[in-house]
Every structure is written in structure tokens, then in C-alpha cells.
XYZ file of C-alpha atoms in Angstrom:
136
model
C 3.081 -27.254 8.362
C 3.728 -24.372 5.935
C 3.860 -20.984 7.006
C 3.237 -18.336 4.469
C 4.685 -14.894 4.918
C 4.237 -13.630 1.670
C 1.158 -13.079 -0.659
C 0.111 -11.071 -3.477
C -2.959 -10.515 -5.542
C -3.729 -8.895 -8.632
C -6.722 -6.422 -8.464
C -8.746 -4.531 -11.003
C -7.963 -0.802 -11.046
C -11.292 0.373 -9.729
C -12.273 2.322 -6.692
C -14.192 -0.712 -5.563
C -10.937 -2.918 -5.445
C -9.462 -0.852 -2.581
C -11.959 -2.163 -0.080
C -11.249 -5.806 -1.490
C -7.468 -4.897 -1.367
C -8.194 -4.007 2.324
C -10.308 -6.990 3.098
C -7.561 -9.269 1.425
C -4.886 -7.704 3.464
C -6.866 -8.067 6.805
C -7.616 -11.441 6.426
C -4.022 -12.303 5.708
C -2.573 -10.388 8.327
C -4.935 -11.434 11.354
C -3.098 -14.055 13.457
C 0.367 -13.445 11.963
C 0.878 -9.598 13.474
C -0.756 -8.159 16.347
C -4.048 -6.326 15.824
C -2.464 -2.819 15.978
C 0.203 -3.644 13.325
C -2.537 -5.034 11.237
C -4.366 -1.982 11.631
C -1.885 0.321 10.349
C -0.821 -2.011 7.388
C -4.359 -1.940 6.373
C -4.510 1.544 6.555
C -1.284 1.846 4.379
C -2.799 -0.563 1.949
C -5.571 1.501 1.725
C -3.715 4.593 0.866
C -1.369 2.983 -1.736
C -4.219 1.305 -3.699
C -6.106 4.317 -3.476
C -3.330 6.199 -5.152
C -2.617 3.326 -7.765
C -6.115 3.715 -8.890
C -6.540 7.450 -8.682
C -3.047 8.531 -9.933
C -1.686 5.750 -12.461
C -2.746 4.284 -15.369
C -3.773 1.202 -12.899
C -6.930 3.396 -12.567
C -7.570 3.777 -16.573
C -9.887 1.295 -18.634
C -8.218 -2.385 -18.020
C -5.853 -1.118 -15.658
C -4.559 -3.358 -12.673
C -2.515 -3.109 -9.734
C -0.788 -6.018 -7.508
C -0.819 -5.968 -3.694
C 1.673 -7.482 -2.108
C 2.096 -8.168 1.413
C 5.254 -9.806 3.508
C 5.362 -10.411 7.311
C 7.937 -10.786 9.541
C 8.367 -10.645 13.483
C 6.695 -6.962 14.455
C 6.404 -5.735 10.530
C 4.655 -6.044 7.480
C 6.023 -4.753 4.147
C 3.475 -3.337 1.947
C 3.904 -3.018 -1.740
C 1.636 -2.049 -4.716
C 2.827 -2.335 -8.118
C 0.676 -0.129 -10.420
C 0.959 0.486 -14.450
C 2.553 3.593 -14.082
C 2.516 7.302 -14.028
C 4.363 10.298 -15.676
C 6.045 11.195 -12.337
C 7.151 9.427 -9.246
C 4.557 9.529 -5.818
C 5.902 12.223 -3.785
C 4.476 14.093 -0.565
C 2.550 17.158 -1.873
C 2.671 19.964 0.608
C 0.534 22.382 -1.746
C -2.423 20.111 -1.929
C -2.681 19.351 1.974
C -4.770 22.585 3.335
C -7.316 22.230 6.104
C -10.113 22.197 3.729
C -8.335 19.990 1.062
C -10.528 16.606 0.445
C -7.689 14.466 -0.642
C -3.890 14.654 -0.950
C -3.160 13.493 2.518
C -2.178 9.687 1.504
C 1.115 9.619 1.613
C 1.416 11.925 4.801
C -0.411 9.152 6.178
C 1.695 6.266 4.833
C 4.905 8.284 6.188
C 3.357 8.741 9.700
C 2.710 5.028 10.295
C 5.775 3.710 8.409
C 9.206 2.978 9.379
C 9.965 4.093 5.682
C 8.548 4.104 2.399
C 9.601 4.767 -1.140
C 9.279 3.658 -5.058
C 10.869 2.222 -7.597
C 10.393 1.829 -11.334
C 9.777 -2.060 -12.317
C 9.076 -3.653 -15.884
C 5.088 -2.887 -15.904
C 5.187 0.335 -14.042
C 5.985 1.303 -10.533
C 6.144 -0.250 -7.015
C 5.698 1.725 -4.120
C 6.347 -0.030 -0.740
C 5.917 1.207 2.921
C 7.875 -0.856 5.797
C 5.048 -0.615 8.757
C 6.799 -1.723 11.942
C 4.728 -2.303 15.366
C 5.238 -0.307 18.335
C 7.837 -2.322 19.876
C 10.159 -2.655 16.940
């Protein structure tokens, strides 16, 4: 029996692709990690994919992004490779007010992840988050 621990998929850089990425992640994670960890990882997938579509060249005409998932006992490593942006992702304290409609994505990622970061890759940038279960 082959046990798949890593999986990735290319998505069109459109808003509706975020929902497809969430569904892809959930389908891969169910049965591999706890439901609580799967929920946290899918939340991170949603935030990172949304950022790729809204804040990078992935959201432009013809843009794409790649969702990467890797599972190991008690943890899920989520990566999103986008087509690049002028700046690197960062927590933006000015944008997060009581009435703000957006700007909370990376705060959510930070809250549910052990660590997160980004790195420049050949095609743009890879943003990753290490999501761990409650017992790790």
C-alpha cells in the first residue's frame, strides 16, 4: 500500500478557486489527520489562497497558484506558491480595525499555526504555514 503524504495542485488565480482549494485540501486531509487539525489547515489554505488571488500576480488575467500540502503525525505543512508581488507578506496592523472588511488573513494564519513565513521561488513567492494539532 502506498501512503501519500504530500500532494499539490495548480489552480487558476480566480476567487472561485479558493473554494476549490479548500475542498481539495479537506478531501486530502480527511482520514490522514484529526478533524480539528484538518479544520485548522483548511482555514490556513483559505487565507493563503485568498492572499495569492487578491495581492499577487496570481490574481491577474492568466494567473495561477499552486497549493502544496504535506502531512506528518500531528501536523500539516501548507504552502501556496503565487506568481509574485512587489512586496513580501506581512502582518498589517493598520488595516485591522473593528470595522475592517479585510486584512485579518495573516493574523488568522499566525494564530492557528506554529510558524509561518515566505520565500522567493523561481516563479514568484511561496508562503507556508506549519499547522499543528492541539497535542503537538
